[in-house]
Amino acid sequence: MSKHSAFDAGRPGDRQITLRSPAELADALPYMMGFHPSDSIVLVTLHGRSGRFGGRLRVGIPPSSEEWEPVATEIADCLIRGSEHRGARPDGMLVFLCQDPVAGESSASVTARLRPLAQWLRTACGTLDVPVYEALCISGGRYWSYCCPDARCCPPEGTPLALPGTSVLAAAAAYAGVQVRGTQREIEARMTPRPKADAAAGEWALDEAGCATALRLAGGTGRRRLAVETLQTAKALLERLARAPRTGGAGAADAADDRLVADSEAARVIIGLQDRRTRDRAAQWMEGPSAEAALRLWRSLARRCTGGYRSYAAAPLTLAGWVSWSTGDEPSARVALGLALRADPEYVFARLLHQACNAGLDPETLRHCLRQDQDWPEGGEEPVDCAEGSVAADGGSRVPPADRAGRPPAAAGGSRPTGLFARRRWSWRRRTFASTAWSRG
């Protein structure tokens, strides 16, 4: 390990823990993140002479090595500039690469394969005058150091990780109330589609809801009326979930939630949430008794976004991340927002929330803004909408995709059309839907 051997964990209050070896750093990672990362690049800033932990950032490891250099440059710049913006430029950096071996691969070969990525990250941080004090690869229950040349403490075959809950840090974390919420995969599984026999029915419902929305907008039905209907349906589902007790483990409870939400209801809300203002209004269910039920609803909707509708999951995933962050569950928030950016890398709300959450900002500022934004009613007469028929300011819209066989979606209430006429009609619908004031992002 490098000569900078003391890292202050900087827990809230007077209790502090100093980490002095790669083994202790590897053991600390789940407590820093709140979960066990997988397939991840994790950067952690260090501040002051004691090396106090600061901001942290987690992104997925790009599958192509050609992406490693630009990704390393971007995330190093993002974290360091973000720290500077808050008035605390990092004095150092920690790098973690977490990836388990696949079939036919060993943990040692994973470490060797990811070595260029570690080097790109060290170079990117060094270019910004922030040295990387330690870079670790964690794979298959062992860790390797990319910085320490001493085989006595960092042997080439790697070092086993400490058993969960047996280290001094684990005891201190338990004393401080710091929880590790399982693995990243376990958290992601609660917000990603599961293979099931009726997945086609869910896609069919999304087809119909998308086409019905496009036809209504083309026919002059106001965006605000559609927003009101979306929010009314979402609120009814939220109240239904709130009345249903949760029993069993996470998987069983999530399956029970899915049974309470019909495909047609989920589809209408998913399509409606693609409008930015509707999504922002739904984001107001972030605290109090409605927060837990809202989180359950957003997770259930995200699990419905299958097939060609995977990018539509960005809206409910972002809302799930926002509610998690707003209620103090930062680890789950980071995972949900990371999934949202995986579904749509250009989704602006997810990007802003992800940066703010990683930077350790207080969500109260955004909560205050959302409490003040009450300009869209949930019922009654429809206000005049002068933007009707205009192109969205950001140029974006959500157009229902063709199905797996390349056929256009079905019209609302009708059968799925086929042939040349259907292709022409769908082409017209795409142009019509894209030309409406359907803002997203």
Short mmCIF file of C-alpha atoms in Angstrom, two decimals:
data_model
loop_
_atom_site.label_atom_id
_atom_site.label_comp_id
_atom_site.label_asym_id
_atom_site.label_seq_id
_atom_site.Cartn_x
_atom_site.Cartn_y
_atom_site.Cartn_z
CA MET A 1 0.00 0.00 0.00
CA SER A 2 1.14 3.58 -0.57
CA LYS A 3 2.66 5.72 2.17
CA HIS A 4 -0.70 7.44 2.67
CA SER A 5 -1.81 4.66 4.96
CA ALA A 6 -4.37 6.22 7.30
CA PHE A 7 -7.89 6.83 6.02
CA ASP A 8 -10.41 8.36 8.39
CA ALA A 9 -13.87 6.87 7.90
CA GLY A 10 -15.41 10.04 9.21
CA ARG A 11 -18.64 8.61 10.60
CA PRO A 12 -21.19 11.13 11.97
CA GLY A 13 -20.50 12.28 15.51
CA ASP A 14 -17.26 11.88 17.39
CA ARG A 15 -16.69 8.22 16.57
CA GLN A 16 -14.10 7.82 13.83
CA ILE A 17 -12.41 4.79 12.32
CA THR A 18 -9.00 4.84 10.70
CA LEU A 19 -8.36 2.36 7.90
CA ARG A 20 -4.70 1.47 7.38
CA SER A 21 -4.53 -1.36 4.84
CA PRO A 22 -6.03 -2.52 1.54
CA ALA A 23 -7.86 -5.26 3.47
CA GLU A 24 -9.61 -2.68 5.64
CA LEU A 25 -10.47 -0.55 2.61
CA ALA A 26 -11.96 -3.54 0.79
CA ASP A 27 -13.98 -4.40 3.88
CA ALA A 28 -15.19 -0.79 4.16
CA LEU A 29 -16.62 -0.53 0.64
CA PRO A 30 -20.11 -2.01 1.37
CA TYR A 31 -20.45 0.31 4.38
CA MET A 32 -19.47 3.33 2.30
CA MET A 33 -22.01 2.47 -0.40
CA GLY A 34 -24.71 0.81 1.69
CA PHE A 35 -24.65 -2.35 -0.45
CA HIS A 36 -22.19 -4.74 -2.07
CA PRO A 37 -21.44 -3.29 -5.54
CA SER A 38 -21.16 -5.57 -8.56
CA ASP A 39 -19.94 -4.86 -12.11
CA SER A 40 -19.07 -1.40 -10.85
CA ILE A 41 -16.49 1.36 -10.85
CA VAL A 42 -16.54 3.13 -7.50
CA LEU A 43 -14.62 6.36 -6.83
CA VAL A 44 -14.36 7.82 -3.32
CA THR A 45 -12.81 11.21 -2.60
CA LEU A 46 -10.42 11.80 0.31
CA HIS A 47 -10.07 15.12 2.11
CA GLY A 48 -7.57 16.60 4.52
CA ARG A 49 -4.38 15.17 5.97
CA SER A 50 -6.29 12.33 7.62
CA GLY A 51 -7.91 11.25 4.36
CA ARG A 52 -11.54 11.75 5.46
CA PHE A 53 -14.02 10.09 3.11
CA GLY A 54 -16.05 12.49 1.00
CA GLY A 55 -18.14 12.19 -2.15
CA ARG A 56 -18.48 8.87 -3.92
CA LEU A 57 -19.63 7.82 -7.36
CA ARG A 58 -20.61 4.43 -8.78
CA VAL A 59 -21.11 3.56 -12.44
CA GLY A 60 -21.27 0.27 -14.28
CA ILE A 61 -18.13 -1.08 -15.89
CA PRO A 62 -18.46 -0.54 -19.66
CA PRO A 63 -18.49 -3.89 -21.46
CA SER A 64 -16.22 -2.60 -24.23
CA SER A 65 -12.65 -1.69 -23.34
CA GLU A 66 -12.81 1.02 -26.01
CA GLU A 67 -15.12 2.95 -23.69
CA TRP A 68 -12.84 2.77 -20.67
CA GLU A 69 -10.71 5.84 -21.37
CA PRO A 70 -13.59 8.29 -22.05
CA VAL A 71 -15.65 6.91 -19.16
CA ALA A 72 -12.69 7.20 -16.77
CA THR A 73 -12.11 10.78 -17.85
CA GLU A 74 -15.77 11.71 -17.53
CA ILE A 75 -16.45 10.24 -14.09
CA ALA A 76 -13.19 11.54 -12.59
CA ASP A 77 -13.99 15.02 -13.86
CA CYS A 78 -17.60 14.75 -12.66
CA LEU A 79 -16.69 13.76 -9.11
CA ILE A 80 -13.76 16.14 -8.71
CA ARG A 81 -15.56 19.14 -10.23
CA GLY A 82 -18.63 18.35 -8.16
CA SER A 83 -16.52 18.36 -5.00
CA GLU A 84 -14.97 21.67 -6.01
CA HIS A 85 -18.42 23.15 -6.59
CA ARG A 86 -19.25 22.36 -2.96
CA GLY A 87 -16.02 24.02 -1.84
CA ALA A 88 -14.09 20.87 -0.94
CA ARG A 89 -11.58 19.91 -3.61
CA PRO A 90 -10.37 16.33 -3.01
CA ASP A 91 -6.84 15.74 -1.80
CA GLY A 92 -6.87 12.15 -2.99
CA MET A 93 -8.98 9.39 -4.46
CA LEU A 94 -9.77 5.73 -3.89
CA VAL A 95 -10.68 3.48 -6.83
CA PHE A 96 -12.58 0.19 -6.58
CA LEU A 97 -13.32 -2.15 -9.49
CA CYS A 98 -15.91 -4.77 -8.55
CA GLN A 99 -16.67 -7.60 -10.95
CA ASP A 100 -17.14 -11.32 -10.38
CA PRO A 101 -15.75 -13.85 -12.87
CA VAL A 102 -18.03 -15.42 -15.46
CA ALA A 103 -17.97 -19.05 -16.53
CA GLY A 104 -14.47 -20.14 -17.53
CA GLU A 105 -12.81 -17.09 -15.97
CA SER A 106 -10.88 -16.78 -12.71
CA SER A 107 -10.82 -13.84 -10.33
CA ALA A 108 -7.15 -13.32 -11.12
CA SER A 109 -7.92 -13.05 -14.84
CA VAL A 110 -10.66 -10.50 -14.07
CA THR A 111 -8.09 -8.44 -12.21
CA ALA A 112 -5.65 -8.63 -15.11
CA ARG A 113 -8.36 -7.78 -17.65
CA LEU A 114 -9.45 -4.68 -15.69
CA ARG A 115 -5.91 -3.42 -15.06
CA PRO A 116 -6.00 -1.00 -18.06
CA LEU A 117 -9.25 0.46 -16.72
CA ALA A 118 -7.61 1.04 -13.34
CA GLN A 119 -4.73 2.75 -15.09
CA TRP A 120 -7.08 5.01 -17.07
CA LEU A 121 -8.80 6.01 -13.83
CA ARG A 122 -5.49 6.76 -12.14
CA THR A 123 -4.37 8.82 -15.13
CA ALA A 124 -7.68 10.72 -15.32
CA CYS A 125 -7.49 11.66 -11.62
CA GLY A 126 -3.80 12.51 -11.86
CA THR A 127 -4.45 14.82 -14.81
CA LEU A 128 -6.71 16.82 -12.49
CA ASP A 129 -4.00 16.87 -9.78
CA VAL A 130 -5.81 14.40 -7.54
CA PRO A 131 -3.62 11.37 -6.79
CA VAL A 132 -5.12 7.90 -6.48
CA TYR A 133 -3.88 6.55 -3.16
CA GLU A 134 -5.25 3.06 -3.68
CA ALA A 135 -6.93 1.13 -6.50
CA LEU A 136 -8.44 -2.25 -5.63
CA CYS A 137 -10.08 -4.96 -7.70
CA ILE A 138 -12.67 -7.02 -5.80
CA SER A 139 -13.67 -10.26 -7.49
CA GLY A 140 -14.90 -13.64 -6.35
CA GLY A 141 -14.50 -12.94 -2.62
CA ARG A 142 -10.88 -11.76 -2.96
CA TYR A 143 -9.16 -8.43 -3.57
CA TRP A 144 -6.04 -7.26 -5.42
CA SER A 145 -4.21 -3.94 -5.22
CA TYR A 146 -3.14 -2.18 -8.41
CA CYS A 147 -0.92 0.20 -6.41
CA CYS A 148 0.92 -1.95 -3.88
CA PRO A 149 3.99 -3.84 -5.21
CA ASP A 150 4.65 -5.61 -1.90
CA ALA A 151 3.73 -9.29 -2.28
CA ARG A 152 3.81 -9.72 1.51
CA CYS A 153 0.60 -7.72 1.98
CA CYS A 154 -0.81 -7.92 -1.56
CA PRO A 155 0.09 -11.34 -3.02
CA PRO A 156 -0.43 -11.98 -6.74
CA GLU A 157 -3.07 -14.64 -6.03
CA GLY A 158 -5.16 -12.07 -4.15
CA THR A 159 -6.30 -11.92 -0.55
CA PRO A 160 -9.61 -13.28 0.79
CA LEU A 161 -12.10 -10.69 2.00
CA ALA A 162 -13.03 -10.72 5.67
CA LEU A 163 -16.14 -12.71 6.52
CA PRO A 164 -19.20 -10.43 6.66
CA GLY A 165 -19.74 -8.93 10.09
CA THR A 166 -16.44 -10.08 11.59
CA SER A 167 -14.26 -6.99 11.21
CA VAL A 168 -13.81 -4.10 13.61
CA LEU A 169 -15.40 -1.84 11.01
CA ALA A 170 -18.49 -4.06 10.85
CA ALA A 171 -18.90 -3.81 14.61
CA ALA A 172 -18.45 -0.04 14.53
CA ALA A 173 -20.91 0.29 11.67
CA ALA A 174 -23.50 -1.74 13.55
CA TYR A 175 -22.95 0.50 16.58
CA ALA A 176 -23.44 3.61 14.40
CA GLY A 177 -26.58 2.20 12.78
CA VAL A 178 -25.04 1.86 9.31
CA GLN A 179 -26.80 -0.87 7.31
CA VAL A 180 -25.65 -2.87 4.30
CA ARG A 181 -28.74 -3.60 2.20
CA GLY A 182 -27.58 -6.80 0.57
CA THR A 183 -26.00 -6.91 -2.86
CA GLN A 184 -26.49 -4.56 -5.76
CA ARG A 185 -28.09 -7.37 -7.76
CA GLU A 186 -30.66 -7.98 -5.02
CA ILE A 187 -31.65 -4.30 -5.00
CA GLU A 188 -31.78 -4.17 -8.81
CA ALA A 189 -33.95 -7.29 -8.97
CA ARG A 190 -36.75 -5.38 -7.24
CA MET A 191 -36.88 -2.85 -10.10
CA THR A 192 -36.18 -4.91 -13.22
CA PRO A 193 -38.62 -7.04 -15.25
CA ARG A 194 -38.91 -10.67 -14.32
CA PRO A 195 -39.50 -13.43 -16.85
CA LYS A 196 -43.16 -14.38 -16.77
CA ALA A 197 -45.67 -15.99 -19.07
CA ASP A 198 -47.91 -12.91 -19.38
CA ALA A 199 -45.16 -10.42 -20.32
CA ALA A 200 -46.69 -10.16 -23.80
CA ALA A 201 -49.98 -9.02 -22.25
CA GLY A 202 -48.17 -6.18 -20.51
CA GLU A 203 -46.54 -5.07 -23.76
CA TRP A 204 -49.86 -5.28 -25.55
CA ALA A 205 -51.39 -3.02 -22.89
CA LEU A 206 -48.53 -0.54 -23.36
CA ASP A 207 -49.09 -0.65 -27.14
CA GLU A 208 -52.74 0.24 -26.72
CA ALA A 209 -52.16 2.91 -24.08
CA GLY A 210 -49.50 4.56 -26.24
CA CYS A 211 -51.65 4.63 -29.34
CA ALA A 212 -54.69 5.85 -27.40
CA THR A 213 -52.62 8.71 -26.00
CA ALA A 214 -51.27 9.60 -29.44
CA LEU A 215 -54.76 9.68 -30.94
CA ARG A 216 -56.13 11.81 -28.11
CA LEU A 217 -53.33 14.34 -28.42
CA ALA A 218 -53.72 14.42 -32.19
CA GLY A 219 -57.47 14.94 -31.74
CA GLY A 220 -57.00 18.01 -29.58
CA THR A 221 -57.42 16.53 -26.11
CA GLY A 222 -55.33 18.71 -23.77
CA ARG A 223 -52.16 17.51 -22.16
CA ARG A 224 -53.43 18.69 -18.81
CA ARG A 225 -56.52 16.53 -18.99
CA LEU A 226 -54.32 13.53 -19.79
CA ALA A 227 -52.05 14.48 -16.90
CA VAL A 228 -55.00 14.71 -14.53
CA GLU A 229 -56.21 11.25 -15.58
CA THR A 230 -52.72 9.79 -15.22
CA LEU A 231 -52.33 11.23 -11.72
CA GLN A 232 -55.80 10.10 -10.69
CA THR A 233 -55.05 6.54 -11.80
CA ALA A 234 -51.65 6.62 -10.07
CA LYS A 235 -53.19 7.94 -6.86
CA ALA A 236 -55.87 5.24 -6.88
CA LEU A 237 -53.15 2.59 -7.29
CA LEU A 238 -51.09 4.17 -4.54
CA GLU A 239 -54.05 4.06 -2.14
CA ARG A 240 -54.77 0.47 -3.13
CA LEU A 241 -51.21 -0.55 -2.34
CA ALA A 242 -51.24 1.38 0.93
CA ARG A 243 -54.25 -0.64 2.10
CA ALA A 244 -52.58 -3.96 1.27
CA PRO A 245 -50.31 -5.34 4.01
CA ARG A 246 -46.88 -6.56 2.95
CA THR A 247 -46.03 -10.09 4.02
CA GLY A 248 -43.14 -12.41 3.33
CA GLY A 249 -39.79 -11.53 1.82
CA ALA A 250 -39.05 -8.81 -0.70
CA GLY A 251 -39.71 -11.06 -3.71
CA ALA A 252 -43.06 -12.30 -2.44
CA ALA A 253 -44.15 -8.80 -1.41
CA ASP A 254 -43.23 -7.37 -4.81
CA ALA A 255 -45.13 -10.14 -6.58
CA ALA A 256 -48.18 -9.34 -4.44
CA ASP A 257 -47.91 -5.67 -5.41
CA ASP A 258 -47.79 -6.62 -9.09
CA ARG A 259 -51.02 -8.61 -8.72
CA LEU A 260 -52.75 -5.52 -7.32
CA VAL A 261 -51.92 -3.46 -10.42
CA ALA A 262 -53.66 -4.45 -13.65
CA ASP A 263 -51.69 -4.33 -16.91
CA SER A 264 -54.04 -1.72 -18.38
CA GLU A 265 -53.71 0.53 -15.32
CA ALA A 266 -49.93 0.20 -15.25
CA ALA A 267 -49.71 0.95 -18.97
CA ARG A 268 -51.76 4.15 -18.71
CA VAL A 269 -49.59 5.47 -15.89
CA ILE A 270 -46.31 4.46 -17.55
CA ILE A 271 -47.26 6.25 -20.78
CA GLY A 272 -48.53 9.26 -18.84
CA LEU A 273 -45.31 9.56 -16.83
CA GLN A 274 -43.35 10.10 -20.05
CA ASP A 275 -44.61 13.69 -19.86
CA ARG A 276 -42.17 15.69 -17.79
CA ARG A 277 -44.72 17.82 -15.96
CA THR A 278 -46.86 14.83 -15.06
CA ARG A 279 -43.80 13.04 -13.69
CA ASP A 280 -42.82 16.10 -11.65
CA ARG A 281 -46.31 16.26 -10.15
CA ALA A 282 -46.09 12.57 -9.23
CA ALA A 283 -42.73 13.25 -7.57
CA GLN A 284 -44.59 15.17 -4.86
CA TRP A 285 -45.55 11.82 -3.27
CA MET A 286 -42.15 11.75 -1.60
CA GLU A 287 -42.78 11.95 2.13
CA GLY A 288 -45.26 11.15 4.85
CA PRO A 289 -47.64 8.19 4.68
CA SER A 290 -47.74 8.17 0.86
CA ALA A 291 -43.98 7.70 0.36
CA GLU A 292 -43.82 3.95 1.04
CA ALA A 293 -46.81 3.15 -1.18
CA ALA A 294 -45.44 5.43 -3.91
CA LEU A 295 -42.11 3.60 -3.83
CA ARG A 296 -43.93 0.28 -4.18
CA LEU A 297 -45.91 1.65 -7.12
CA TRP A 298 -42.89 3.05 -8.98
CA ARG A 299 -41.03 -0.23 -8.55
CA SER A 300 -44.01 -2.19 -9.85
CA LEU A 301 -44.30 0.08 -12.89
CA ALA A 302 -40.57 -0.25 -13.61
CA ARG A 303 -40.94 -4.04 -13.58
CA ARG A 304 -43.64 -3.73 -16.29
CA CYS A 305 -41.36 -1.97 -18.78
CA THR A 306 -40.29 -4.97 -20.86
CA GLY A 307 -39.20 -5.55 -24.44
CA GLY A 308 -39.31 -2.43 -26.56
CA TYR A 309 -40.47 -0.40 -23.61
CA ARG A 310 -37.31 -0.74 -21.51
CA SER A 311 -36.42 2.94 -21.97
CA TYR A 312 -39.84 3.90 -20.60
CA ALA A 313 -38.68 2.60 -17.22
CA ALA A 314 -36.52 5.72 -16.80
CA ALA A 315 -39.48 7.69 -15.41
CA PRO A 316 -40.68 5.25 -12.71
CA LEU A 317 -37.09 4.30 -11.83
CA THR A 318 -36.20 7.95 -11.35
CA LEU A 319 -39.26 8.42 -9.16
CA ALA A 320 -38.27 5.33 -7.15
CA GLY A 321 -34.78 6.75 -6.72
CA TRP A 322 -36.16 10.12 -5.70
CA VAL A 323 -38.49 8.67 -3.06
CA SER A 324 -35.68 6.47 -1.70
CA TRP A 325 -33.33 9.43 -1.45
CA SER A 326 -36.01 11.68 0.01
CA THR A 327 -36.75 9.13 2.75
CA GLY A 328 -33.09 8.61 3.66
CA ASP A 329 -32.29 5.39 1.76
CA GLU A 330 -29.37 6.70 -0.30
CA PRO A 331 -27.96 3.27 -1.29
CA SER A 332 -31.26 2.18 -2.89
CA ALA A 333 -31.60 5.62 -4.46
CA ARG A 334 -28.21 5.33 -6.16
CA VAL A 335 -29.07 1.90 -7.56
CA ALA A 336 -32.49 3.03 -8.84
CA LEU A 337 -31.06 6.15 -10.47
CA GLY A 338 -28.26 4.09 -12.01
CA LEU A 339 -30.88 1.78 -13.53
CA ALA A 340 -32.78 4.80 -14.83
CA LEU A 341 -29.66 6.05 -16.60
CA ARG A 342 -29.04 2.58 -17.95
CA ALA A 343 -32.55 2.64 -19.43
CA ASP A 344 -32.09 6.15 -20.84
CA PRO A 345 -28.62 7.72 -20.47
CA GLU A 346 -29.98 11.13 -21.50
CA TYR A 347 -32.77 11.29 -18.92
CA VAL A 348 -32.09 14.70 -17.38
CA PHE A 349 -33.97 14.32 -14.09
CA ALA A 350 -32.19 11.03 -13.32
CA ARG A 351 -28.81 12.55 -14.14
CA LEU A 352 -29.37 15.53 -11.86
CA LEU A 353 -30.65 13.41 -8.98
CA HIS A 354 -27.82 10.90 -9.41
CA GLN A 355 -25.20 13.65 -9.23
CA ALA A 356 -26.85 15.28 -6.22
CA CYS A 357 -27.23 12.00 -4.35
CA ASN A 358 -23.64 10.99 -5.02
CA ALA A 359 -22.49 14.44 -3.90
CA GLY A 360 -24.21 13.97 -0.53
CA LEU A 361 -26.52 16.98 -0.97
CA ASP A 362 -29.60 17.47 1.19
CA PRO A 363 -32.81 16.53 -0.69
CA GLU A 364 -34.83 19.06 1.33
CA THR A 365 -34.16 21.82 -1.22
CA LEU A 366 -35.85 19.83 -3.96
CA ARG A 367 -38.61 18.69 -1.61
CA HIS A 368 -39.35 22.35 -0.87
CA CYS A 369 -39.57 23.18 -4.58
CA LEU A 370 -41.92 20.28 -5.28
CA ARG A 371 -44.18 21.28 -2.40
CA GLN A 372 -44.63 24.67 -4.04
CA ASP A 373 -45.40 23.28 -7.52
CA GLN A 374 -49.16 22.83 -7.32
CA ASP A 375 -50.17 24.42 -10.62
CA TRP A 376 -51.73 21.27 -12.12
CA PRO A 377 -54.99 20.22 -10.47
CA GLU A 378 -55.84 16.59 -9.87
CA GLY A 379 -59.45 17.01 -10.98
CA GLY A 380 -62.11 19.48 -12.10
CA GLU A 381 -62.12 21.63 -15.18
CA GLU A 382 -59.20 21.52 -17.55
CA PRO A 383 -57.11 24.72 -17.70
CA VAL A 384 -56.32 26.27 -21.04
CA ASP A 385 -53.13 24.79 -22.49
CA CYS A 386 -51.52 27.19 -24.96
CA ALA A 387 -48.71 24.75 -25.71
CA GLU A 388 -51.05 22.20 -27.26
CA GLY A 389 -49.80 21.00 -30.62
CA SER A 390 -46.33 22.52 -30.28
CA VAL A 391 -43.08 20.61 -30.38
CA ALA A 392 -41.56 19.79 -26.99
CA ALA A 393 -38.93 22.26 -25.87
CA ASP A 394 -36.26 19.58 -25.63
CA GLY A 395 -37.35 17.96 -28.89
CA GLY A 396 -38.15 14.72 -27.09
CA SER A 397 -41.18 12.46 -27.16
CA ARG A 398 -42.01 8.90 -26.35
CA VAL A 399 -43.32 6.93 -29.31
CA PRO A 400 -44.62 3.40 -28.65
CA PRO A 401 -42.23 0.96 -30.33
CA ALA A 402 -43.16 -1.76 -32.75
CA ASP A 403 -43.53 -5.22 -31.27
CA ARG A 404 -40.96 -7.96 -31.44
CA ALA A 405 -42.09 -9.00 -34.94
CA GLY A 406 -41.71 -5.43 -36.22
CA ARG A 407 -45.47 -4.77 -36.29
CA PRO A 408 -46.96 -1.46 -35.16
CA PRO A 409 -48.89 -1.23 -31.90
CA ALA A 410 -52.61 -1.82 -31.84
CA ALA A 411 -55.03 1.09 -31.84
CA ALA A 412 -56.96 1.67 -28.66
CA GLY A 413 -59.76 -0.83 -28.40
CA GLY A 414 -58.97 -2.49 -31.71
CA SER A 415 -56.98 -5.38 -33.09
CA ARG A 416 -53.39 -5.19 -34.19
CA PRO A 417 -53.35 -4.03 -37.84
CA THR A 418 -51.18 -5.65 -40.47
CA GLY A 419 -50.07 -4.96 -44.03
CA LEU A 420 -49.17 -1.82 -45.96
CA PHE A 421 -52.11 0.18 -44.64
CA ALA A 422 -51.05 -0.55 -41.08
CA ARG A 423 -47.48 0.56 -41.77
CA ARG A 424 -48.68 3.80 -43.31
CA ARG A 425 -51.11 4.45 -40.48
CA TRP A 426 -48.43 3.79 -37.89
CA SER A 427 -46.02 6.12 -39.71
CA TRP A 428 -48.65 8.84 -39.45
CA ARG A 429 -49.14 8.14 -35.77
CA ARG A 430 -45.42 8.37 -35.09
CA ARG A 431 -45.28 11.81 -36.75
CA THR A 432 -48.39 12.95 -34.92
CA PHE A 433 -47.21 11.78 -31.52
CA ALA A 434 -43.77 13.33 -31.99
CA SER A 435 -45.32 16.68 -32.88
CA THR A 436 -47.29 17.07 -29.67
CA ALA A 437 -46.21 18.95 -26.57
CA TRP A 438 -45.09 15.77 -24.83
CA SER A 439 -42.02 16.92 -22.87
CA ARG A 440 -39.79 14.36 -21.28
CA GLY A 441 -36.49 14.06 -19.47
#
